[in-house]
Short mmCIF file of C-alpha atoms in Angstrom, two decimals:
data_model
loop_
_atom_site.label_atom_id
_atom_site.label_comp_id
_atom_site.label_asym_id
_atom_site.label_seq_id
_atom_site.Cartn_x
_atom_site.Cartn_y
_atom_site.Cartn_z
CA UNK A 280 116.52 120.31 81.61
CA UNK A 281 116.12 116.50 81.47
CA UNK A 282 115.41 115.12 77.91
CA UNK A 283 113.94 111.63 79.04
CA UNK A 284 110.11 112.88 79.43
CA UNK A 285 110.70 114.89 76.17
CA UNK A 286 111.95 111.83 74.28
CA UNK A 287 108.41 110.27 75.42
CA UNK A 288 106.64 113.05 73.74
CA UNK A 289 106.26 115.10 76.70
CA UNK A 290 106.31 118.95 76.08
CA UNK A 291 109.09 121.16 77.49
CA UNK A 292 106.74 123.33 79.41
CA UNK A 293 105.32 119.89 81.39
CA UNK A 294 108.76 118.66 81.78
CA UNK A 295 109.57 122.11 83.45
CA UNK A 296 106.63 121.86 86.05
CA UNK A 297 107.83 118.24 86.63
CA UNK A 298 111.45 119.14 87.47
CA UNK A 299 109.89 122.00 89.84
CA UNK A 300 108.11 119.19 91.57
CA UNK A 301 111.54 117.05 91.81
CA UNK A 302 110.34 114.57 89.17
CA UNK A 303 113.37 114.04 86.64
CA UNK A 304 113.51 110.76 85.31
CA UNK A 305 110.32 108.66 84.07
CA UNK A 306 109.86 105.56 85.94
CA UNK A 307 109.89 102.21 83.89
CA UNK A 308 105.93 102.02 84.00
CA UNK A 309 105.96 105.68 82.60
CA UNK A 310 108.55 104.73 79.72
CA UNK A 311 106.24 101.87 78.68
CA UNK A 312 102.90 103.38 78.93
CA UNK A 313 103.12 107.01 78.02
CA UNK A 314 103.97 106.55 74.15
CA UNK A 315 100.97 104.20 74.11
CA UNK A 316 98.35 106.82 75.84
CA UNK A 317 100.14 109.44 73.47
CA UNK A 318 99.22 107.54 70.47
CA UNK A 319 95.67 107.08 71.32
CA UNK A 320 95.75 103.29 72.15
CA UNK A 321 93.42 101.85 74.90
CA UNK A 322 95.48 100.27 77.39
CA UNK A 323 95.17 98.64 80.73
CA UNK A 324 98.19 98.59 82.69
CA UNK A 325 99.54 96.66 85.90
CA UNK A 326 102.28 97.92 88.03
CA UNK A 327 103.34 97.83 91.40
CA UNK A 328 102.43 100.44 94.20
CA UNK A 329 104.61 103.60 94.00
CA UNK A 330 105.82 102.92 90.41
CA UNK A 331 104.09 106.29 89.13
CA UNK A 332 101.02 104.87 87.66
CA UNK A 333 99.04 108.08 87.79
CA UNK A 334 101.71 110.19 85.99
CA UNK A 335 101.89 107.26 83.33
CA UNK A 336 98.50 108.32 82.08
CA UNK A 337 98.22 112.03 83.21
CA UNK A 338 101.19 113.30 81.27
CA UNK A 339 100.35 112.27 77.75
CA UNK A 340 96.68 113.07 78.25
CA UNK A 341 97.40 116.61 79.60
CA UNK A 342 99.98 117.06 76.75
CA UNK A 343 97.27 116.25 74.21
CA UNK A 344 94.73 118.68 75.82
CA UNK A 345 97.05 121.38 76.35
CA UNK A 346 97.88 121.26 72.54
CA UNK A 347 94.25 121.05 71.28
CA UNK A 348 92.59 124.30 71.14
CA UNK A 349 89.46 122.61 69.55
CA UNK A 350 86.42 121.86 71.96
CA UNK A 351 88.45 123.83 74.80
CA UNK A 352 84.92 124.37 76.62
CA UNK A 353 84.25 120.45 76.67
CA UNK A 354 84.87 118.03 79.03
CA UNK A 355 87.44 115.93 77.23
CA UNK A 356 88.64 113.70 80.02
CA UNK A 357 86.83 111.65 82.68
CA UNK A 358 89.15 110.47 85.47
CA UNK A 359 86.97 107.69 87.48
CA UNK A 360 88.09 106.92 90.94
CA UNK A 361 86.57 104.54 93.65
CA UNK A 362 87.40 106.69 96.70
CA UNK A 363 87.15 110.33 97.25
CA UNK A 364 90.71 110.47 98.55
CA UNK A 365 92.16 108.92 95.47
CA UNK A 366 90.11 111.38 93.49
CA UNK A 367 91.43 114.67 95.29
CA UNK A 368 94.97 113.22 95.14
CA UNK A 369 94.46 113.07 91.36
CA UNK A 370 93.11 116.43 91.21
CA UNK A 371 96.25 117.62 92.92
CA UNK A 372 98.66 116.10 90.55
CA UNK A 373 96.81 117.50 87.76
CA UNK A 374 97.04 121.09 89.15
CA UNK A 375 100.71 120.59 89.89
CA UNK A 376 101.74 119.74 86.20
CA UNK A 377 98.98 121.89 84.38
CA UNK A 378 96.76 124.94 84.25
CA UNK A 379 93.81 122.92 82.59
CA UNK A 380 90.53 123.47 84.63
CA UNK A 381 89.45 120.29 86.65
CA UNK A 382 86.64 119.80 89.01
CA UNK A 383 85.76 116.58 91.59
CA UNK A 384 82.33 115.09 90.99
CA UNK A 385 81.93 112.66 94.16
CA UNK A 386 78.84 111.12 95.66
CA UNK A 387 78.03 112.02 99.18
CA UNK A 388 78.97 115.59 98.28
CA UNK A 389 76.09 118.27 97.28
CA UNK A 390 75.41 117.51 93.50
CA UNK A 391 74.28 121.28 93.08
CA UNK A 392 77.66 122.74 93.78
CA UNK A 393 79.12 120.26 91.34
CA UNK A 394 76.69 121.33 88.89
CA UNK A 395 77.84 124.87 89.22
CA UNK A 396 81.38 123.77 88.80
CA UNK A 397 80.51 122.17 85.56
CA UNK A 398 78.84 125.32 84.13
CA UNK A 399 82.41 126.57 84.21
CA UNK A 400 83.31 124.12 81.53
CA UNK A 401 86.11 122.31 83.11
CA UNK A 402 88.40 120.42 80.68
CA UNK A 403 88.84 117.46 83.01
CA UNK A 404 86.28 115.74 85.55
CA UNK A 405 87.50 113.30 88.14
CA UNK A 406 84.98 111.43 90.39
CA UNK A 407 83.06 108.37 90.95
CA UNK A 408 81.34 106.44 88.34
CA UNK A 409 77.78 106.73 90.02
CA UNK A 410 77.96 110.38 90.56
CA UNK A 411 79.31 110.99 86.92
CA UNK A 412 76.72 108.67 85.60
CA UNK A 413 74.07 110.72 87.63
CA UNK A 414 75.27 113.97 86.08
CA UNK A 415 75.32 112.57 82.44
CA UNK A 416 71.45 111.31 83.07
CA UNK A 417 70.66 114.92 84.65
CA UNK A 418 72.35 116.23 81.13
CA UNK A 419 74.65 118.30 83.32
CA UNK A 420 77.70 116.32 81.53
CA UNK A 421 77.59 115.98 77.81
CA UNK A 422 79.16 112.47 77.68
CA UNK A 423 79.30 112.71 73.66
CA UNK A 424 82.14 115.27 74.16
CA UNK A 425 84.21 112.92 76.36
CA UNK A 426 87.28 111.72 74.26
CA UNK A 427 89.37 110.03 77.06
CA UNK A 428 88.32 107.67 79.98
CA UNK A 429 90.41 106.63 82.89
CA UNK A 430 89.49 103.87 85.30
CA UNK A 431 92.28 104.32 88.01
CA UNK A 432 92.16 101.39 90.27
CA UNK A 433 90.09 99.64 87.57
CA UNK A 434 90.00 96.36 89.41
CA UNK A 435 88.17 97.78 92.32
CA UNK A 436 85.90 100.04 90.05
CA UNK A 437 84.82 96.43 88.33
CA UNK A 438 84.38 94.75 91.74
CA UNK A 439 80.90 93.57 92.45
CA UNK A 440 80.24 96.65 94.68
CA UNK A 441 81.01 99.16 91.94
CA UNK A 442 80.51 97.15 88.51
CA UNK A 443 77.05 98.08 87.69
CA UNK A 444 77.74 101.80 87.72
CA UNK A 445 81.11 101.38 86.03
CA UNK A 446 79.81 99.29 83.33
CA UNK A 447 76.93 101.78 82.45
CA UNK A 448 79.34 104.51 82.38
CA UNK A 449 81.19 102.65 79.70
CA UNK A 450 78.09 101.85 77.85
CA UNK A 451 76.92 105.46 78.04
CA UNK A 452 80.43 106.95 76.22
CA UNK A 453 80.86 106.88 72.38
CA UNK A 454 82.62 103.92 70.89
CA UNK A 455 85.65 105.75 69.87
CA UNK A 456 86.40 107.00 73.44
CA UNK A 457 90.06 106.26 74.42
CA UNK A 458 89.87 103.85 77.50
CA UNK A 459 92.83 103.78 79.94
CA UNK A 460 92.88 101.62 83.09
CA UNK A 461 95.37 100.73 85.83
CA UNK A 462 95.97 99.00 89.13
CA UNK A 463 98.40 97.35 91.25
CA UNK A 464 96.71 94.16 90.55
CA UNK A 465 94.54 93.13 87.30
CA UNK A 466 92.42 90.29 87.40
CA UNK A 467 91.24 88.46 84.30
CA UNK A 468 87.77 89.26 85.01
CA UNK A 469 88.86 92.94 84.56
CA UNK A 470 90.75 92.29 81.48
CA UNK A 471 87.71 90.32 80.23
CA UNK A 472 85.25 93.01 80.92
CA UNK A 473 87.31 95.74 79.20
CA UNK A 474 88.18 93.59 75.97
CA UNK A 475 84.18 92.82 75.79
CA UNK A 476 83.43 96.59 75.95
CA UNK A 477 85.89 97.29 72.99
CA UNK A 478 84.49 94.53 71.06
CA UNK A 479 80.78 95.21 71.69
CA UNK A 480 81.57 98.87 70.66
CA UNK A 481 83.26 98.00 67.41
CA UNK A 482 86.23 100.12 68.31
CA UNK A 483 88.96 99.92 65.81
CA UNK A 484 91.57 100.09 68.52
CA UNK A 485 91.51 96.84 70.65
CA UNK A 486 92.48 96.85 74.42
CA UNK A 487 96.24 96.41 74.81
CA UNK A 488 97.51 95.05 78.48
CA UNK A 489 100.82 96.09 79.71
CA UNK A 490 102.36 94.55 82.75
CA UNK A 491 105.68 95.63 84.61
CA UNK A 492 104.79 94.13 87.89
CA UNK A 493 107.66 92.21 89.15
CA UNK A 494 106.92 92.79 92.96
CA UNK A 495 110.64 94.06 93.48
CA UNK A 496 109.41 96.64 95.96
CA UNK A 497 107.03 94.05 97.68
CA UNK A 498 110.14 91.56 97.78
CA UNK A 499 113.03 93.77 97.97
CA UNK A 500 112.20 97.09 99.73
CA UNK A 501 109.57 95.95 102.24
CA UNK A 502 110.58 93.62 105.22
CA UNK A 503 107.46 91.34 106.36
CA UNK A 504 106.85 90.38 109.71
CA UNK A 505 104.43 88.12 111.37
CA UNK A 506 103.05 88.38 115.06
CA UNK A 507 101.07 85.67 116.50
CA UNK A 508 98.07 86.90 118.64
CA UNK A 509 94.57 85.78 119.45
CA UNK A 510 91.79 88.00 118.21
CA UNK A 511 90.92 89.19 121.69
CA UNK A 512 94.64 90.16 122.13
CA UNK A 513 95.38 91.90 118.94
CA UNK A 514 94.81 95.52 119.93
CA UNK A 515 96.99 94.97 122.99
CA UNK A 516 99.72 93.34 120.82
CA UNK A 517 99.43 96.42 118.41
CA UNK A 518 99.70 98.84 121.40
CA UNK A 519 102.93 96.84 122.44
CA UNK A 520 104.33 96.91 118.95
CA UNK A 521 103.87 100.63 118.93
CA UNK A 522 105.84 101.44 121.72
CA UNK A 523 108.42 98.92 120.96
CA UNK A 524 109.24 100.26 117.23
CA UNK A 525 108.22 104.09 117.85
CA UNK A 526 107.26 104.35 114.21
CA UNK A 527 107.75 107.88 112.55
CA UNK A 528 104.35 107.09 110.32
CA UNK A 529 102.23 104.06 111.03
CA UNK A 530 99.12 102.95 108.92
CA UNK A 531 97.04 100.22 110.52
CA UNK A 532 94.62 98.39 108.39
CA UNK A 533 91.39 96.44 109.46
CA UNK A 534 88.47 94.77 107.45
CA UNK A 535 85.78 95.79 109.62
CA UNK A 536 84.42 99.39 109.75
CA UNK A 537 83.49 99.00 113.39
CA UNK A 538 86.71 97.88 114.34
CA UNK A 539 88.43 101.36 113.23
CA UNK A 540 86.60 103.12 116.01
CA UNK A 541 87.51 100.31 118.47
CA UNK A 542 91.10 100.27 117.74
CA UNK A 543 91.47 103.92 117.86
CA UNK A 544 89.25 104.36 121.05
CA UNK A 545 91.81 101.86 123.07
CA UNK A 546 94.91 103.05 121.66
CA UNK A 547 94.05 106.83 122.79
CA UNK A 548 93.03 105.29 126.19
CA UNK A 549 96.65 104.53 126.38
CA UNK A 550 97.81 107.88 125.47
CA UNK A 551 98.86 106.91 121.94
CA UNK A 552 97.86 109.89 119.44
CA UNK A 553 95.89 108.40 116.55
CA UNK A 554 92.99 108.79 114.42
CA UNK A 555 91.06 106.71 112.03
CA UNK A 556 88.36 106.55 109.45
CA UNK A 557 86.27 104.26 107.25
CA UNK A 558 83.83 104.62 104.40
CA UNK A 559 81.08 105.76 106.85
CA UNK A 560 83.34 108.68 108.27
CA UNK A 561 82.30 112.20 107.09
CA UNK A 562 84.40 113.10 103.97
CA UNK A 563 85.52 116.70 105.53
CA UNK A 564 86.69 114.59 108.45
CA UNK A 565 88.44 112.16 106.44
CA UNK A 566 90.52 114.89 104.44
CA UNK A 567 91.40 116.54 107.88
CA UNK A 568 92.83 113.07 109.35
CA UNK A 569 94.47 112.37 106.17
CA UNK A 570 96.09 115.82 105.55
CA UNK A 571 97.64 115.68 109.06
CA UNK A 572 98.89 112.09 108.39
CA UNK A 573 100.33 113.06 105.21
CA UNK A 574 102.02 116.00 106.78
CA UNK A 575 103.43 113.97 109.29
CA UNK A 576 101.65 115.75 112.25
CA UNK A 577 99.35 112.53 113.01
CA UNK A 578 101.72 109.89 113.68
CA UNK A 579 99.16 106.92 113.33
CA UNK A 580 96.18 106.46 110.96
CA UNK A 581 93.65 103.63 111.49
CA UNK A 582 91.75 102.85 108.32
CA UNK A 583 90.09 99.93 106.17
CA UNK A 584 91.20 99.17 102.74
CA UNK A 585 89.54 102.61 101.76
CA UNK A 586 93.18 104.07 102.06
CA UNK A 587 94.95 101.25 100.56
CA UNK A 588 94.04 101.89 97.02
CA UNK A 589 96.23 104.13 94.93
CA UNK A 590 96.99 106.74 97.77
CA UNK A 591 100.44 108.21 97.64
CA UNK A 592 101.30 109.28 101.21
CA UNK A 593 105.09 109.86 101.53
CA UNK A 594 107.28 108.37 104.57
CA UNK A 595 105.22 105.58 105.79
CA UNK A 596 107.53 103.48 107.78
CA UNK A 597 105.37 100.89 108.99
CA UNK A 598 102.12 99.17 107.86
CA UNK A 599 100.17 96.85 110.30
CA UNK A 600 97.55 94.66 108.86
CA UNK A 601 95.08 93.52 111.97
CA UNK A 602 93.76 90.99 109.78
CA UNK A 603 94.36 88.90 106.52
CA UNK A 604 92.47 88.10 103.44
CA UNK A 605 93.01 85.09 101.28
CA UNK A 606 93.32 87.54 98.26
CA UNK A 607 96.51 88.62 97.13
CA UNK A 608 95.61 91.93 95.95
CA UNK A 609 94.36 93.33 99.27
CA UNK A 610 97.52 92.22 100.89
CA UNK A 611 99.65 93.92 97.96
CA UNK A 612 97.77 97.33 98.17
CA UNK A 613 98.25 97.42 102.08
CA UNK A 614 101.65 96.62 102.10
CA UNK A 615 102.37 98.94 99.08
CA UNK A 616 101.75 101.87 101.38
CA UNK A 617 105.35 101.61 102.74
CA UNK A 618 108.44 101.81 100.72
CA UNK A 619 107.51 104.42 98.07
CA UNK A 620 109.46 106.69 96.12
CA UNK A 621 112.71 104.47 96.41
CA UNK A 622 112.30 103.87 100.23
CA UNK A 623 112.04 101.03 102.40
CA UNK A 624 109.91 99.93 105.15
CA UNK A 625 108.07 97.26 107.01
CA UNK A 626 104.74 95.35 106.81
CA UNK A 627 103.50 93.58 109.85
CA UNK A 628 100.67 91.14 109.80
CA UNK A 629 99.10 90.63 113.46
CA UNK A 630 97.02 87.47 113.03
CA UNK A 631 95.62 84.50 114.77
CA UNK A 632 96.26 80.77 113.60
CA UNK A 633 94.28 80.95 110.61
CA UNK A 634 95.78 84.16 109.45
CA UNK A 635 99.14 83.03 109.79
CA UNK A 636 98.19 79.88 107.83
CA UNK A 637 97.09 82.22 105.06
CA UNK A 638 100.11 84.48 105.49
CA UNK A 639 102.44 81.47 104.75
CA UNK A 640 100.41 80.64 101.68
CA UNK A 641 100.81 84.45 100.44
CA UNK A 642 104.63 84.17 101.24
CA UNK A 643 104.71 81.37 98.50
CA UNK A 644 102.56 82.88 96.14
CA UNK A 645 104.23 86.13 96.41
CA UNK A 646 107.81 84.96 96.48
CA UNK A 647 108.24 87.27 99.93
CA UNK A 648 110.07 86.35 102.99
CA UNK A 649 108.23 86.73 106.33
CA UNK A 650 109.83 86.89 109.29
CA UNK A 651 108.37 85.67 112.72
CA UNK A 652 108.59 88.24 115.51
CA UNK A 653 107.48 88.33 119.12
CA UNK A 654 107.27 91.38 121.55
CA UNK A 655 109.97 90.84 124.57
CA UNK A 656 111.03 93.65 126.97
CA UNK A 657 109.66 96.39 124.86
CA UNK A 658 111.31 95.08 121.65
CA UNK A 659 110.47 93.40 118.66
CA UNK A 660 112.55 90.31 118.47
CA UNK A 661 112.91 87.04 116.45
CA UNK A 662 111.78 84.25 118.57
CA UNK A 663 115.20 82.78 119.03
CA UNK A 664 116.40 85.98 120.37
CA UNK A 665 115.09 86.14 123.69
CA UNK A 666 115.77 82.53 124.54
CA UNK A 667 119.40 83.21 123.86
CA UNK A 668 119.50 86.24 126.29
CA UNK A 669 120.97 84.15 129.44
CA UNK A 670 123.41 84.98 131.94
CA UNK A 671 126.68 82.89 132.82
CA UNK A 672 124.44 80.41 134.58
CA UNK A 673 122.22 79.78 131.83
CA UNK A 674 119.05 81.72 133.47
CA UNK A 675 117.12 83.96 131.23
CA UNK A 676 117.99 87.56 132.06
#
């Protein structure tokens, strides 16, 4: 049995479960964060996608709960997530390493069933800030007993769309609750909010910030491509790209929810197997598509940034971004769906003139190398390649 996790204070029992799941050595972020969480510190940590952030906070918290028989019928840990998909993934990771009871409390699902689950006295609740806050107001979830709060994808939870509910939840909990946050990108705004919360609550433990984000995977494990296309030609370009690379597992991102259905319908018309979902898609259908994609039964998934935050889907070989934001965090989260668990992958932006300009700025900002590509004779090539494919008389073959 490996001693590395044990040296970080994790019990033999949990380490044994980790090894059954093929997890032997802690990652860099786990080495840094586990001792801090174990010691009860309030910590916000930043680490690139695929680096093991979820287990960095789960392992020490689970270890503490399993060894604390006191208040065994109380909800001790709240894990707040911006999406149903990420919440379900967190629950699965808890169940892989622990027998602690846990339940999902997500908006858009029947609250009556969630209230029934809470009557079973779970130790851990995972869900959205709005639904958790609603259950607290209904007196179905006792906030005073919560000792640990995790904000998974804290930047997203404190974005303008979700900020009010998350802030209200922070204000509702006891001042001595341990707060842990994480994200692949952490803004100064997020840092200031969390520091302010600790200051206003008079908590004796200040918020500590840890960054182990070197963008090593983004720079060295992911190859970044750029394919130029006018807006009306983008979907045809995507179709040609798919035929050219024959991806084992491809995820396609678009900013607009209405474009998801448009892309899927046009790809299916050309006999390309794919499915898509956005925030407007029914949760059960989203789960079906995501499970099929995760298992490899579905080769292509089209989605919005709903699936770019925190989801750990193995063996995604290609990412295509059909549009580009000027915000680096969106780019990082999208590209980071590939090259996970030590693998490598390709991130391709299909963009117009404006987006290519943004891409060049992103290249400098993140220290990545972007390779211009074109589609030629059913292949993806560098622009210079097809001009050199000439016969002996100097004609293009």
